[in-house]
Coordinates of C-alpha atoms and ligand atoms in Angstrom, one line a residue:
M1 CA 0.0 0.0 0.0
E2 CA 2.9 2.4 0.8
N3 CA 4.3 2.1 -2.7
Q4 CA 1.0 2.5 -4.5
R5 CA 1.4 4.4 -7.8
L6 CA -1.2 7.0 -8.4
E7 CA -1.5 8.2 -12.0
Y8 CA -2.5 11.7 -13.2
T9 CA -5.2 10.5 -15.6
A10 CA -7.7 12.5 -17.6
E11 CA -10.4 11.6 -15.0
V12 CA -8.2 12.9 -12.2
A13 CA -7.4 16.1 -14.2
A14 CA -11.1 16.8 -14.8
A15 CA -12.2 16.1 -11.2
T16 CA -9.5 18.3 -9.6
G17 CA -9.4 21.0 -12.3
P18 CA -11.6 23.5 -10.5
V19 CA -9.4 23.3 -7.3
F20 CA -6.2 23.7 -9.4
E21 CA -7.7 26.8 -11.0
K22 CA -8.0 28.3 -7.6
L23 CA -4.5 27.3 -6.6
R24 CA -2.6 28.3 -9.7
R25 CA -0.5 30.9 -7.8
Q26 CA 0.3 28.2 -5.1
Y27 CA 1.3 25.2 -7.3
K28 CA 3.2 24.8 -10.6
D29 CA 1.8 22.4 -13.1
D30 CA 4.3 19.6 -12.4
H31 CA 3.8 19.8 -8.7
W32 CA 0.0 19.7 -9.1
R33 CA 0.2 16.5 -11.2
T34 CA 1.8 14.8 -8.1
L35 CA -0.9 16.1 -5.7
A36 CA -4.1 15.7 -7.8
P37 CA -4.2 11.9 -7.9
Y38 CA -4.1 11.9 -4.0
I39 CA -6.9 14.4 -3.9
Y40 CA -9.0 12.3 -6.3
A41 CA -8.3 9.0 -4.4
I42 CA -9.0 10.6 -1.0
N43 CA -12.3 12.1 -2.1
L44 CA -13.5 8.8 -3.5
L45 CA -12.6 6.8 -0.4
K46 CA -14.0 9.4 1.9
A47 CA -17.4 9.1 0.2
Q48 CA -17.3 5.3 0.2
K49 CA -16.5 5.2 4.0
N50 CA -18.9 7.9 5.1
A51 CA -15.9 9.8 6.5
V52 CA -15.6 13.5 7.0
I53 CA -12.3 15.5 6.9
L54 CA -12.1 18.3 9.4
A55 CA -9.1 20.5 8.5
H56 CA -7.6 23.3 10.5
N57 CA -6.8 26.7 8.8
Y58 CA -3.1 25.8 9.0
M59 CA -3.4 22.9 6.5
T60 CA -1.6 23.4 3.2
P61 CA -3.8 24.6 0.3
D62 CA -3.9 21.1 -1.4
I63 CA -5.6 19.7 1.8
F64 CA -7.6 22.8 2.7
F65 CA -9.2 23.3 -0.8
G66 CA -8.7 19.7 -2.2
V67 CA -10.1 17.3 0.4
A68 CA -11.4 19.1 3.5
D69 CA -15.2 19.0 4.1
I70 CA -15.0 21.5 7.0
V71 CA -12.3 24.0 7.6
G72 CA -11.9 26.4 10.5
D73 CA -10.3 27.4 13.7
S74 CA -10.2 25.2 16.8
L75 CA -13.6 26.3 18.0
K76 CA -15.4 25.7 14.7
L77 CA -13.7 22.2 14.3
A78 CA -14.9 21.3 17.8
Q79 CA -18.4 22.5 17.1
E80 CA -18.6 20.7 13.8
A81 CA -17.2 17.4 15.3
A82 CA -20.1 17.6 17.8
R83 CA -22.6 18.0 14.9
T84 CA -21.5 15.6 12.2
D85 CA -23.3 12.4 11.3
A86 CA -20.3 10.8 9.6
A87 CA -19.0 7.5 10.9
I88 CA -15.4 8.5 10.7
I89 CA -13.7 11.8 11.3
V90 CA -10.2 12.3 9.8
Q91 CA -8.7 15.2 11.8
C92 CA -6.3 17.2 9.7
G93 CA -4.6 19.2 12.4
V94 CA -2.7 18.4 15.5
H95 CA -3.3 15.7 18.2
F96 CA -5.2 17.8 20.7
M97 CA -7.8 18.7 18.0
A98 CA -8.4 15.0 17.3
E99 CA -8.7 14.3 21.0
T100 CA -11.2 17.1 21.3
S101 CA -13.3 15.4 18.6
K102 CA -13.0 12.1 20.4
I103 CA -14.1 13.7 23.7
L104 CA -17.2 15.1 21.9
C105 CA -17.9 12.0 19.8
P106 CA -16.9 9.0 21.9
D107 CA -18.7 6.6 19.6
K108 CA -17.1 7.7 16.3
K109 CA -13.8 6.6 14.8
I110 CA -11.4 9.5 15.0
L111 CA -8.3 9.2 12.8
I112 CA -5.3 11.5 12.6
P113 CA -2.8 11.1 9.7
D114 CA 0.2 11.4 12.0
L115 CA 0.1 10.7 15.7
L116 CA 3.3 12.8 16.2
A117 CA 1.5 16.0 15.2
G118 CA 1.8 17.6 18.6
C119 CA 1.8 21.2 20.0
S120 CA 4.3 23.0 22.2
L121 CA 1.5 24.3 24.3
A122 CA -0.1 20.9 24.9
E123 CA 3.3 19.6 25.9
S124 CA 3.9 22.3 28.5
I125 CA 1.4 21.1 31.1
T126 CA 0.1 17.9 32.6
G127 CA -3.0 17.0 34.6
A128 CA -0.8 16.8 37.7
D129 CA 0.3 20.4 37.1
V130 CA -3.4 21.6 37.0
R131 CA -4.2 19.7 40.2
A132 CA -1.2 21.4 41.9
L133 CA -2.4 24.8 40.7
K134 CA -5.8 24.1 42.3
V135 CA -4.2 23.2 45.6
R136 CA -2.1 26.4 45.5
H137 CA -5.1 28.6 44.5
P138 CA -8.2 27.0 46.1
G139 CA -11.6 28.2 44.7
I140 CA -10.0 29.9 41.6
P141 CA -11.4 28.5 38.4
V142 CA -9.0 27.1 35.8
V143 CA -9.7 28.1 32.2
T144 CA -7.7 25.9 29.9
Y145 CA -6.9 26.5 26.3
V146 CA -8.1 23.7 24.0
N147 CA -4.4 23.3 23.0
T148 CA -4.0 20.7 25.8
S149 CA -4.3 17.0 26.4
A150 CA -7.6 15.4 27.4
E151 CA -6.1 14.8 30.8
V152 CA -5.4 18.5 31.3
K153 CA -8.9 19.4 30.2
A154 CA -10.3 16.8 32.6
E155 CA -8.8 18.7 35.5
S156 CA -10.0 22.1 34.3
D157 CA -13.2 24.0 35.0
V158 CA -13.8 25.2 31.5
C159 CA -12.0 25.3 28.1
C160 CA -11.4 28.2 25.8
T161 CA -10.1 28.8 22.3
S162 CA -8.4 31.9 21.0
S163 CA -11.7 33.1 19.6
N164 CA -13.7 33.0 22.9
A165 CA -11.1 33.3 25.7
L166 CA -12.2 36.8 26.7
K167 CA -15.9 35.8 26.6
I168 CA -15.2 32.7 28.9
V169 CA -13.2 34.8 31.4
E170 CA -15.9 37.5 31.5
A171 CA -18.6 34.8 32.0
L172 CA -16.7 33.6 35.0
G173 CA -16.5 37.2 36.2
R174 CA -20.3 37.4 36.0
E175 CA -20.5 34.3 38.2
G176 CA -18.6 36.3 40.9
H177 CA -14.9 35.4 40.3
D178 CA -12.5 38.3 40.4
T179 CA -9.5 36.0 39.6
V180 CA -9.1 33.1 37.2
I181 CA -6.2 30.9 36.2
M182 CA -5.5 30.5 32.5
T183 CA -3.4 27.6 31.2
P184 CA -1.1 26.9 29.4
D185 CA -0.5 29.9 27.0
K186 CA 1.0 32.8 28.9
F187 CA 0.7 35.2 26.0
L188 CA -3.0 34.4 25.4
A189 CA -3.5 34.9 29.1
Q190 CA -1.7 38.3 29.1
N191 CA -3.5 39.4 26.0
V192 CA -6.9 38.6 27.6
A193 CA -5.8 40.3 30.8
A194 CA -5.2 43.5 28.8
Q195 CA -8.9 43.5 27.9
T196 CA -10.6 42.7 31.3
K197 CA -10.7 43.8 34.9
I198 CA -10.5 40.2 36.0
K199 CA -7.1 39.2 37.4
I200 CA -5.5 36.4 35.5
L201 CA -2.9 34.0 36.8
F202 CA -1.0 32.3 34.0
W203 CA 1.1 29.3 33.2
E204 CA 4.5 29.6 31.5
G205 CA 3.6 27.8 28.2
T206 CA 4.1 29.3 24.7
C207 CA 3.5 28.4 21.1
I208 CA 6.8 27.9 19.3
V209 CA 5.4 29.5 16.2
H210 CA 3.8 32.7 17.6
E211 CA 6.4 33.4 20.3
R212 CA 8.9 34.2 17.5
F213 CA 7.1 37.3 16.3
T214 CA 8.4 40.6 17.8
S215 CA 7.4 44.2 17.7
E216 CA 10.5 44.9 15.6
D217 CA 8.9 42.7 12.9
I218 CA 5.9 45.1 12.9
I219 CA 8.2 48.1 12.6
R220 CA 10.0 46.5 9.7
I221 CA 6.8 45.4 8.0
R222 CA 5.4 49.0 8.3
T223 CA 8.6 50.4 6.7
Q224 CA 8.8 47.9 3.9
H225 CA 5.1 47.5 3.1
E226 CA 3.5 50.8 3.6
G227 CA -0.3 50.5 4.1
A228 CA -0.3 46.8 4.8
V229 CA -2.9 45.8 7.4
I230 CA -1.2 43.6 10.1
L231 CA -3.2 40.9 11.7
A232 CA -1.9 38.8 14.7
H233 CA -2.9 35.7 16.5
P234 CA -3.5 36.0 20.3
E235 CA -0.7 33.5 20.9
C236 CA 1.8 36.3 19.9
P237 CA 3.5 38.3 22.7
P238 CA 1.4 41.3 24.0
D239 CA 3.7 44.0 22.5
V240 CA 3.0 42.4 19.1
L241 CA -0.7 42.5 19.6
Q242 CA -0.6 46.1 20.9
Q243 CA 1.0 47.2 17.6
A244 CA -1.0 45.1 15.2
D245 CA -4.1 46.4 13.5
Y246 CA -6.2 43.5 14.4
A247 CA -6.0 40.4 16.6
G248 CA -8.1 37.3 16.4
S249 CA -8.2 33.5 16.0
T250 CA -7.4 32.0 12.7
A251 CA -11.1 32.1 11.7
Q252 CA -11.5 35.7 12.9
M253 CA -8.5 36.8 10.8
D254 CA -9.9 35.0 7.8
E255 CA -13.3 36.7 8.3
Y256 CA -11.5 40.1 8.6
I257 CA -9.8 39.7 5.3
K258 CA -13.0 38.4 3.6
T259 CA -15.1 41.4 4.8
H260 CA -12.5 44.2 4.7
Q261 CA -10.6 43.2 1.5
P262 CA -7.5 45.3 2.3
A263 CA -5.2 46.0 -0.6
K264 CA -2.3 44.5 1.3
A265 CA -2.2 42.3 4.4
V266 CA 0.3 40.5 6.6
L267 CA -0.7 37.6 9.0
L268 CA 1.5 37.1 12.0
T269 CA 0.7 33.4 12.2
E270 CA 1.4 30.1 10.5
C271 CA 2.4 30.2 6.8
S272 CA -0.3 28.1 5.2
M273 CA -3.0 30.4 6.6
S274 CA -1.6 33.2 4.3
D275 CA -1.6 30.8 1.3
N276 CA -5.2 29.8 1.9
I277 CA -6.4 33.3 2.4
A278 CA -4.5 34.4 -0.7
A279 CA -6.2 31.7 -2.8
A280 CA -9.6 32.7 -1.5
N281 CA -9.1 36.5 -1.8
P282 CA -7.3 37.1 -5.1
E283 CA -7.7 40.9 -4.8
V284 CA -5.8 41.0 -1.6
E285 CA -2.0 41.0 -1.7
M286 CA -0.8 38.7 1.1
I287 CA 2.7 39.6 2.2
G288 CA 4.6 36.5 3.3
T289 CA 5.9 37.1 6.8
C290 CA 5.0 33.9 8.6
Q291 CA 6.4 31.0 10.7
M292 CA 5.9 27.4 10.0
C293 CA 4.3 25.0 12.5
P294 CA 6.3 21.7 12.2
H295 CA 3.5 19.8 13.8
M296 CA 0.8 21.0 11.4
K297 CA 3.1 20.3 8.5
R298 CA 3.3 16.6 9.4
I299 CA -0.2 16.2 7.8
T300 CA 0.2 15.5 4.1
L301 CA -2.0 14.1 1.3
P302 CA -0.3 10.7 1.2
K303 CA -0.7 10.3 4.9
I304 CA -4.4 11.2 4.7
L305 CA -4.9 8.6 2.0
K306 CA -3.1 5.9 4.0
T307 CA -5.1 6.8 7.1
L308 CA -8.4 6.4 5.2
Q309 CA -7.3 3.1 3.7
T310 CA -6.1 1.6 6.9
E311 CA -8.4 3.4 9.3
A312 CA -5.4 4.1 11.5
P313 CA -3.9 5.7 13.6
E314 CA -7.1 5.9 15.7
I315 CA -7.4 8.3 18.6
T316 CA -8.5 6.8 21.9
V317 CA -9.2 8.6 25.2
D318 CA -9.8 6.8 28.5
P319 CA -13.6 7.0 28.9
E320 CA -13.4 8.3 32.5
I321 CA -10.9 11.1 31.5
A322 CA -13.0 11.8 28.3
A323 CA -16.2 12.3 30.4
R324 CA -14.5 14.7 32.8
A325 CA -12.8 16.6 29.9
R326 CA -16.2 16.8 28.1
R327 CA -17.6 18.8 31.0
A328 CA -15.0 21.5 30.4
V329 CA -15.4 21.5 26.6
D330 CA -19.2 21.4 26.8
R331 CA -19.2 24.4 29.2
M332 CA -17.0 26.3 26.7
L333 CA -19.4 25.4 23.8
A334 CA -22.4 26.5 25.9
L335 CA -20.7 29.9 26.7
S336 CA -19.6 30.4 23.0
Ligands
13P1 P1 -7.1 28.8 16.3 O1 -8.1 28.3 17.3 O2 -7.1 30.3 16.3 O3 -7.3 28.2 15.0 O4 -5.7 28.5 16.8 C1 -5.2 27.2 16.9 C2 -3.8 27.1 16.9 O5 -3.2 26.1 17.2 C3 -3.0 28.3 16.7 O6 -1.7 28.1 16.8
SF4_2 FE1 0.6 24.4 18.8 FE2 1.6 26.7 17.9 FE3 1.5 24.7 16.2 FE4 -0.7 25.9 17.0 S1 0.9 26.8 15.8 S2 -0.4 23.7 16.9 S3 -0.3 26.4 19.1 S4 2.7 24.7 18.1

């Protein structure tokens, strides 16, 4: 199965032609001929197996436009996982996203094309760390970013994503809490703290992609690309967000470009996000200042095809941990 040879036939060319038209600026002809047969085979198999592909906004354009059924940020992918009727979910994203789908859909088969697609934030904290935080700060609720393991979610009071973190913290404020703990992303926590009166205690985790952006990058971009609108993800350091023109989750940045159609824009986030937005918004000049997430880039078309063929690797979560993690995820979905 590993050495299968997929041909670029007339049938493949016809079926994938409309996607290629959209991605002409992203892929040269020769490269496309190597990708298209995978897109064709994946789409056939997906239909035969009643599988759905949930793809994060950081997937490369061949996956994002070629095979994904649902694309979005972490929040949307969780909401759609909870909603789908498909028997199999192939999660094109990182491990914590697939685990979130399993927590929400314990009876479905959740597959991930590469089990090693991790996340520096998820790796920065354990369930035992959250238990220790609770002992140190009794009565203070723990808001945990979805970029964590099921075990960490299970110890938390409520989850959040980059698109609803402020909303969740303020909701806890309305319940009478003047202090909350946010784990594990210190920059997300500090960026939320800048927008609320509620005191936020934070954990020392960072995203290896977004921590690399600096306010000097913004000064350089403004000098070199006059008039470009700068959008930053809330996992970037606070001084970057303060100087950016807009901050939001990957879906919120996508929506901003779609509705405002700026002449030039820069996304301070993962590289494929810019490529996907450029393909969907041909009138907007996307300036390529980005950082690559090595975990997200583990997901490729050949691995997706193999996963669908073998129905592996499958994500499993201990049912007791999943049930407790679900409370925190459900509470977030209810508050979103
Ligand atoms: P979003 O929820 O904004 O898509 O972010 C997920 C992520 O991993 C960003 O690095
Ligand atoms: Fe994790 Fe950062 Fe990669 Fe997102 S971009 S998956 S937060 S390492």
